[in-house]
Short mmCIF file of C-alpha atoms and ligand atoms in Angstrom, two decimals:
data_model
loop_
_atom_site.label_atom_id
_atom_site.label_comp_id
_atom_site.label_asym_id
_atom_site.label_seq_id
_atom_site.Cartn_x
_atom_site.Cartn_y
_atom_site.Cartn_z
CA UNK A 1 44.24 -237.46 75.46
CA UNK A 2 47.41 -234.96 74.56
CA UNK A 3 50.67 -236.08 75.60
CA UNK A 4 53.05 -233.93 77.45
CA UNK A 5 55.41 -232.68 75.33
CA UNK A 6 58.84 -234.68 75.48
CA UNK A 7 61.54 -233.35 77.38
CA UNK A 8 64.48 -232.16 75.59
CA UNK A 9 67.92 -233.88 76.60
CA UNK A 10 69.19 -230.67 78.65
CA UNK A 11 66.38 -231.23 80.90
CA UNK A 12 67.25 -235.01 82.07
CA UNK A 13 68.94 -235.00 84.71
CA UNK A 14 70.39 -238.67 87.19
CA UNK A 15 69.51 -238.39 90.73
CA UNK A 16 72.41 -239.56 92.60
CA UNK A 17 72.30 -241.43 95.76
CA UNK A 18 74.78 -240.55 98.52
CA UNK A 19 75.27 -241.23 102.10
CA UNK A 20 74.84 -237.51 102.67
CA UNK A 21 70.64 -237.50 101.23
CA UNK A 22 70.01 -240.59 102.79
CA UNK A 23 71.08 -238.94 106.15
CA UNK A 24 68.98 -235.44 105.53
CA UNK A 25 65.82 -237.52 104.16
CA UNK A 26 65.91 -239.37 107.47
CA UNK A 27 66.16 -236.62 109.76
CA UNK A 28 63.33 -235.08 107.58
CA UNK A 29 61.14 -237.61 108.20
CA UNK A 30 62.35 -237.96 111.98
CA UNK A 31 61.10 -234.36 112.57
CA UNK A 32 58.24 -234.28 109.95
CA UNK A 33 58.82 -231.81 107.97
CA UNK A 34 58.10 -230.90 104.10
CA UNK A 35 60.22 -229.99 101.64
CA UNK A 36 59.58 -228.60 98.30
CA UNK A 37 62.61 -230.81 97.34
CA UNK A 38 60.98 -234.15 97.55
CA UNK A 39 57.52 -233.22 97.02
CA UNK A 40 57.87 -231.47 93.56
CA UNK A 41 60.44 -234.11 92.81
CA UNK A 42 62.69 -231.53 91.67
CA UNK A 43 65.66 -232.58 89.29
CA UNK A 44 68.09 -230.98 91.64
CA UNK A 45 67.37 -232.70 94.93
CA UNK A 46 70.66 -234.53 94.49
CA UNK A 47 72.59 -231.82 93.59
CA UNK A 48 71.00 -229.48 96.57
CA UNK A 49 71.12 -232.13 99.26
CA UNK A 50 74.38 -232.83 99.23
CA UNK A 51 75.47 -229.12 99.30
CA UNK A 52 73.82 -229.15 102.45
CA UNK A 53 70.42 -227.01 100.80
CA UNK A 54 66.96 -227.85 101.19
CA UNK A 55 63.90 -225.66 100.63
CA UNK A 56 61.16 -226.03 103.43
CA UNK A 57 57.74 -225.58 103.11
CA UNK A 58 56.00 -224.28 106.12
CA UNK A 59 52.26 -223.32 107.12
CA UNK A 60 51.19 -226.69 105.89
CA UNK A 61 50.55 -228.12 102.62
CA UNK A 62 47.56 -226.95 101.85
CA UNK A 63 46.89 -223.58 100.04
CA UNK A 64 44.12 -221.10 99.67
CA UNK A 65 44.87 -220.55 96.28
CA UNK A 66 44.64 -222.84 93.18
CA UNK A 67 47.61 -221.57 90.51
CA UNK A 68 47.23 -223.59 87.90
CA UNK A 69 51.08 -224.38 87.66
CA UNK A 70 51.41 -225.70 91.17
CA UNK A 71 51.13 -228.87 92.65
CA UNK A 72 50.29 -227.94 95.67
CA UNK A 73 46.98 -229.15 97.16
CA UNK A 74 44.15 -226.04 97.32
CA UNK A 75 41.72 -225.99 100.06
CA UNK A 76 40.80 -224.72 103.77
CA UNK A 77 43.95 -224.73 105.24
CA UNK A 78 44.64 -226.27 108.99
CA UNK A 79 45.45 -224.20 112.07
CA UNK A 80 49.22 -223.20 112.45
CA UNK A 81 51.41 -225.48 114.17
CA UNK A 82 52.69 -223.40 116.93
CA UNK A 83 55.66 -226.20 117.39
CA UNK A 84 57.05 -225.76 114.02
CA UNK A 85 59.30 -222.98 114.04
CA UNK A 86 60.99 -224.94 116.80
CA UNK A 87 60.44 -228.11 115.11
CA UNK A 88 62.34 -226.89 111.95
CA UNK A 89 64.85 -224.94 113.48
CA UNK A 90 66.15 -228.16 115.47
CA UNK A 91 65.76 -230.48 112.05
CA UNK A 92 68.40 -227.79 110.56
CA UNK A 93 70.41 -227.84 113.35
CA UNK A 94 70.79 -231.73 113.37
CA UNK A 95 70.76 -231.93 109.32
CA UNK A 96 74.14 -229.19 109.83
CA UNK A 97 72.23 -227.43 106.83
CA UNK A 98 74.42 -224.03 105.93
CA UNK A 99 71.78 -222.39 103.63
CA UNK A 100 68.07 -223.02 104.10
CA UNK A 101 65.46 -221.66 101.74
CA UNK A 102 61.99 -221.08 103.75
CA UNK A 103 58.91 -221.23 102.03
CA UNK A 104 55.28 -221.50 102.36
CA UNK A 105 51.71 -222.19 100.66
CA UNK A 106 49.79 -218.75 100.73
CA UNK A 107 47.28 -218.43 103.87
CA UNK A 108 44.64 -216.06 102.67
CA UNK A 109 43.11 -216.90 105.61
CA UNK A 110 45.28 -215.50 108.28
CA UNK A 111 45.25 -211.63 109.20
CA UNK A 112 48.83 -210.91 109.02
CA UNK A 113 49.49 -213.73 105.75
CA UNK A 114 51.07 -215.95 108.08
CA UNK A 115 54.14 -213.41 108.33
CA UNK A 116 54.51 -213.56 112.26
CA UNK A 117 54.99 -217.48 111.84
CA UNK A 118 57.50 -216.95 109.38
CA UNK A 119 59.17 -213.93 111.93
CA UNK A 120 59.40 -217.01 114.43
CA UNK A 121 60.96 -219.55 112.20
CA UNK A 122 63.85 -217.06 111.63
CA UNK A 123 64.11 -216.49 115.28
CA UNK A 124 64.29 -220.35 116.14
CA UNK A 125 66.75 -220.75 113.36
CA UNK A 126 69.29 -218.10 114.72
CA UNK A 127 69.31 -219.36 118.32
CA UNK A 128 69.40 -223.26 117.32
CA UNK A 129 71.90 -222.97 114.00
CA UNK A 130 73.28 -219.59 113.86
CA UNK A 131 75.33 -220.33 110.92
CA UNK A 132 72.79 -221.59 109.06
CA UNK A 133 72.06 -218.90 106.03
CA UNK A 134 68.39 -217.81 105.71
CA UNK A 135 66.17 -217.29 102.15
CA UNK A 136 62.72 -216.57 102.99
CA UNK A 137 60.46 -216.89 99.56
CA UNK A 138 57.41 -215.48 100.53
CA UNK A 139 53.83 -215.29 99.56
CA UNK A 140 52.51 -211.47 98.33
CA UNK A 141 50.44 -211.14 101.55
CA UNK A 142 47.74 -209.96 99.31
CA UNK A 143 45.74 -206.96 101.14
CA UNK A 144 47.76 -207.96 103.77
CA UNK A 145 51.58 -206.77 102.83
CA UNK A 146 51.77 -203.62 104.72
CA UNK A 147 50.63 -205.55 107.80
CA UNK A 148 53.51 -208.40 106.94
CA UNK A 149 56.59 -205.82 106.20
CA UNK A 150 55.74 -204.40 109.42
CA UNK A 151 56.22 -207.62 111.34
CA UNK A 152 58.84 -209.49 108.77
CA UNK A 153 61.41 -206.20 109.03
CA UNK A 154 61.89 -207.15 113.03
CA UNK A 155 63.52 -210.50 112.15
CA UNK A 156 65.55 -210.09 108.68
CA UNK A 157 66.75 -213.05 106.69
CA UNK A 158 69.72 -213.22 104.19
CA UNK A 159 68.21 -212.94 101.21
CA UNK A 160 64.13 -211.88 100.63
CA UNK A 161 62.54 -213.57 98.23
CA UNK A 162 59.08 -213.42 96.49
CA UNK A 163 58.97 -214.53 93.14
CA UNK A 164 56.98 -212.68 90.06
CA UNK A 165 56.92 -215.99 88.17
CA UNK A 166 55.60 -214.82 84.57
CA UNK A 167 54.86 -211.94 82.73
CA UNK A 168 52.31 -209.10 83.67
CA UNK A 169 49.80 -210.17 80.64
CA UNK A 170 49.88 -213.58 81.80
CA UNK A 171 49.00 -212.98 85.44
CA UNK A 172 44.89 -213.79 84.96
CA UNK A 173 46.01 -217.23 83.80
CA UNK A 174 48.94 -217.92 85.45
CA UNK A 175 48.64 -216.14 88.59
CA UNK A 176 44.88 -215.54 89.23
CA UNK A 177 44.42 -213.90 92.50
CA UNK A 178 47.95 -212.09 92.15
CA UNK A 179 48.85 -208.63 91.35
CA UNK A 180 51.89 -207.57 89.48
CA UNK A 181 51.92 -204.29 91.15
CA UNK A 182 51.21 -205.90 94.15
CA UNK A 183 54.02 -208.16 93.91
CA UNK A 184 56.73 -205.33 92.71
CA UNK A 185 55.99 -203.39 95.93
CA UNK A 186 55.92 -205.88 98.61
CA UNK A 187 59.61 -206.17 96.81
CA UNK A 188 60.51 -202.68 97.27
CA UNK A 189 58.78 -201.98 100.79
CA UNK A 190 60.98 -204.52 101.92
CA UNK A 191 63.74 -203.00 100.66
CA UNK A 192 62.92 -199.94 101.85
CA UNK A 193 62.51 -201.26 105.47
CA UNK A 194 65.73 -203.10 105.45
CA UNK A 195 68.24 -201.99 102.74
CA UNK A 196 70.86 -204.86 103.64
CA UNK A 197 69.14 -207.61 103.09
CA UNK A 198 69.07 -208.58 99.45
CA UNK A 199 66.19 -209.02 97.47
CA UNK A 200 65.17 -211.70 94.84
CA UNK A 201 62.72 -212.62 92.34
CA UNK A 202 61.71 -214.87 89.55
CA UNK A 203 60.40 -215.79 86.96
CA UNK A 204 59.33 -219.28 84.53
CA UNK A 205 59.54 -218.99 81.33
CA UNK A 206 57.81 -221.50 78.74
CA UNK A 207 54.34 -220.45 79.85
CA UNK A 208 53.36 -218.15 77.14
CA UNK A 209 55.97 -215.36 77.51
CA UNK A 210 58.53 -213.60 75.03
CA UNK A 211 61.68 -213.01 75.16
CA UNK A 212 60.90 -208.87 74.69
CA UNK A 213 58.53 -209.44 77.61
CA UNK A 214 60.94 -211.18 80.00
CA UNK A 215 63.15 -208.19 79.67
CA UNK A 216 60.01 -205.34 80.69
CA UNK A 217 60.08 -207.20 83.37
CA UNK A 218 64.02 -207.45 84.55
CA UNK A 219 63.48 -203.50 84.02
CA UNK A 220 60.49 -203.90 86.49
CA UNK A 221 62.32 -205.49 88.75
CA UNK A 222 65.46 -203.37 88.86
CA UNK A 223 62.95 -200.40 89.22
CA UNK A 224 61.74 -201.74 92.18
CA UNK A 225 65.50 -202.34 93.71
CA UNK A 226 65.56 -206.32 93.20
CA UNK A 227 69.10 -207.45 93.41
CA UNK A 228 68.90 -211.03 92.44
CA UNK A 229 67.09 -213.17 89.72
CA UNK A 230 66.72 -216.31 88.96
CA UNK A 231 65.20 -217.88 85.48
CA UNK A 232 64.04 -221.50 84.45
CA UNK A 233 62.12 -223.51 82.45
CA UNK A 234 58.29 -224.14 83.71
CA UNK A 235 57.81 -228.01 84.00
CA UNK A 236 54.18 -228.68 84.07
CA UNK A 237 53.36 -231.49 86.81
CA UNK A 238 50.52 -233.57 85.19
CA UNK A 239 48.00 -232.95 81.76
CA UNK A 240 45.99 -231.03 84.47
CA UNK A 241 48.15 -228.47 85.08
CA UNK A 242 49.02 -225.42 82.86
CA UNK A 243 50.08 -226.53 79.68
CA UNK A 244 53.82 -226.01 78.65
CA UNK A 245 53.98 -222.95 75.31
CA UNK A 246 57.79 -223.32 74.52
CA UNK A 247 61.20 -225.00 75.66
CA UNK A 248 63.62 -222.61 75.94
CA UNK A 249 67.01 -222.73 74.85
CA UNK A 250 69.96 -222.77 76.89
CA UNK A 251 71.50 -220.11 74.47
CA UNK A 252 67.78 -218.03 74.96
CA UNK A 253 68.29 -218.47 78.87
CA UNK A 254 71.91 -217.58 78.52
CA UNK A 255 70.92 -214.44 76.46
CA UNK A 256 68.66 -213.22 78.93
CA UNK A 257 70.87 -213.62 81.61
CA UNK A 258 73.34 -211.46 79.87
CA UNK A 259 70.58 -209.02 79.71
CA UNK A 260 70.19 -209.31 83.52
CA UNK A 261 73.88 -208.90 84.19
CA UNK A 262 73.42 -205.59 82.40
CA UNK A 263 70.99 -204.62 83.82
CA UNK A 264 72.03 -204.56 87.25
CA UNK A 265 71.24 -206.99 89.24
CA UNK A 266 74.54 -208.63 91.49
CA UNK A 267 73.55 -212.32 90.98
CA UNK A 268 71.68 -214.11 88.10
CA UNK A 269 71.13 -217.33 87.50
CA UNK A 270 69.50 -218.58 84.15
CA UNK A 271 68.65 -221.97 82.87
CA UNK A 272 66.75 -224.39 82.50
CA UNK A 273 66.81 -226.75 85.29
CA UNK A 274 67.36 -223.25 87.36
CA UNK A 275 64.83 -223.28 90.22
CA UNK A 276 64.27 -220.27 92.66
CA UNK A 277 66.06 -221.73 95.37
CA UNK A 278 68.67 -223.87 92.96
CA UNK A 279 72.19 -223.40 94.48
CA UNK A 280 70.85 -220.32 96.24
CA UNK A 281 73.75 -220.49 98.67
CA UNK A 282 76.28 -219.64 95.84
CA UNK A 283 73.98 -216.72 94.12
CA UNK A 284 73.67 -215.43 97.41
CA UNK A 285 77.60 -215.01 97.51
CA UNK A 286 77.68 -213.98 94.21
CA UNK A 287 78.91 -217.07 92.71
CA UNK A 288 78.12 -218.15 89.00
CA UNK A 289 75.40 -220.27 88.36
CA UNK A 290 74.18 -221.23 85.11
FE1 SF4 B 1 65.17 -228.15 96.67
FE2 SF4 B 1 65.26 -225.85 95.38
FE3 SF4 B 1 67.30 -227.53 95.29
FE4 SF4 B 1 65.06 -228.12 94.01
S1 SF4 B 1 66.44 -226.42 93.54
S2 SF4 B 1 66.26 -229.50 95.29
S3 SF4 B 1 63.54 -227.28 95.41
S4 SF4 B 1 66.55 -226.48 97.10
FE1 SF4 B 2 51.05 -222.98 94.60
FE2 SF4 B 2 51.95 -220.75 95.71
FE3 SF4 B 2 49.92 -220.67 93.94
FE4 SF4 B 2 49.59 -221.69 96.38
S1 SF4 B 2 50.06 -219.54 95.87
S2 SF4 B 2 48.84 -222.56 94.47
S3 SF4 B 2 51.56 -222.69 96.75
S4 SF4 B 2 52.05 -221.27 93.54
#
């Protein structure tokens, strides 16, 4: 049996323990929701929590697709729960979150993608918490996308999100059941439909990748009017999962972000514990984050 390979020291990180995370955990549990957070045990819960972030994930936990990066479970998904816009709208209100990332398992079973669900969820979140900042990170609403910009364009968030997360040569292993193409233009049809809203994207890097080919795709993405970008190391969840190629540097990750910065795009954050949604209430007000 092959060992994972052992985690460099930039990637240990200490979870700290604060009043503040106890208090959103319990009113997470309270209202039954689930976050990405806890349930990918990411190394920035501590940080995130107590900036008053947390990334949701709605539509269930159960997803019709089986990527072998994710953790996720993979199956027939259960019928939406019409309560849970509400539902999370109210847990945000009483957690006094100020920047929410939304997110979701993809529901190749639904005719619109699940995009009128995620419509409502924005709507709830305005009327209960109106200063509450909104990230949607959506699924590509394969076959489906022209369909879901038609209906997501009617309620806009801060920031849209959908996340390219490798290379395009890497896409039958990584991302079976995706489209590159696919995923560029859901990006720009969105932008097209609502230029204010910013668009993001991202990518993992360690799963097979170059450098050269990170960069084809920054063009890509700039191309296709993406204004935001994050970068990070792919941690693989268990020997079962998709198997890690490389560790990148800080100093590669800091490189590319350079790249990034001249490329265009108004906010980048690179690095290796950098998550799509880490600190994404400071890149989407431009701050640094490395
Ligand atoms: Fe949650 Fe994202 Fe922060 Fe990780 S980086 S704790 S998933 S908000
Ligand atoms: Fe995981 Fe998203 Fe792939 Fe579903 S579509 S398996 S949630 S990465």
């Amino acid at each position: 049996t092959e060992e994972l390979p052992k985690k460099p020291s930039w990637l240990k990180v200490r979870m700290p323990i604060s009043p503040e995370i106890t208090r959103i955990k319990k009113t997470l549990r309270k209202h039954n929701l689930h976050t990405v957070c806890e349930e990918a045990s990411c190394p920035n819960l501590g940080e995130c929590f107590h900036g008053g972030t947390a990334t949701f994930m709605i539509m269930g936990d159960i997803c019709t697709r089986r990527c072998p990066f994710c953790d996720v479970a993979h199956g027939r998904p259960n019928a939406l729960n019409a309560d849970e816009p509400r539902e999370l709208a109210e847990a945000i209100a009483d957690m006094r979150l100020n920047y929410v990332v939304i997110t979701s398992v993809d529901r190749d079973d639904l005719r619109d993608g699940g995009a009128d669900h995620i419509g409502q969820c924005i709507t709830e979140i305005r009327q209960h918490h109106p200063k509450t900042e909104i990230e949607v990170l959506v699924p590509d609403f394969r076959g489906r996308a022209d369909v879901a910009l038609e209906i997501l364009k009617d309620t806009p968030p801060d920031v849209f999100n959908h996340n390219l997360e490798t290379v395009p040569s890497l896409y039958r292993k990584v991302r079976p059941g995706a489209s590159y193409e696919g995923s560029l233009k859901l990006l720009q049809g969105y932008k097209a439909l609502r230029p204010e809203v910013k668009t993001k994207s991202g990518l993992m890097l360690g799963v097979g990748e170059t450098n050269e080919q990170v960069l084809e795709v920054l063009k890509d993405l700039r191309a296709h009017g993406v204004d935001m970008l994050t970068l990070g190391q792919y941690m693989q969840p268990s020997r079962h999962h998709l198997a890690i190629d490389r560790w990148v540097t800080p100093e590669d990750f800091e490189w590319l972000g350079e790249r990034a910065r001249e490329m265009g795009f108004v906010h980048v954050a690179s690095g290796p514990l950098v998550r799509s949604s880490y600190h994404a209430d400071q890149q989407a007000h431009g701050k640094t984050v490395r």
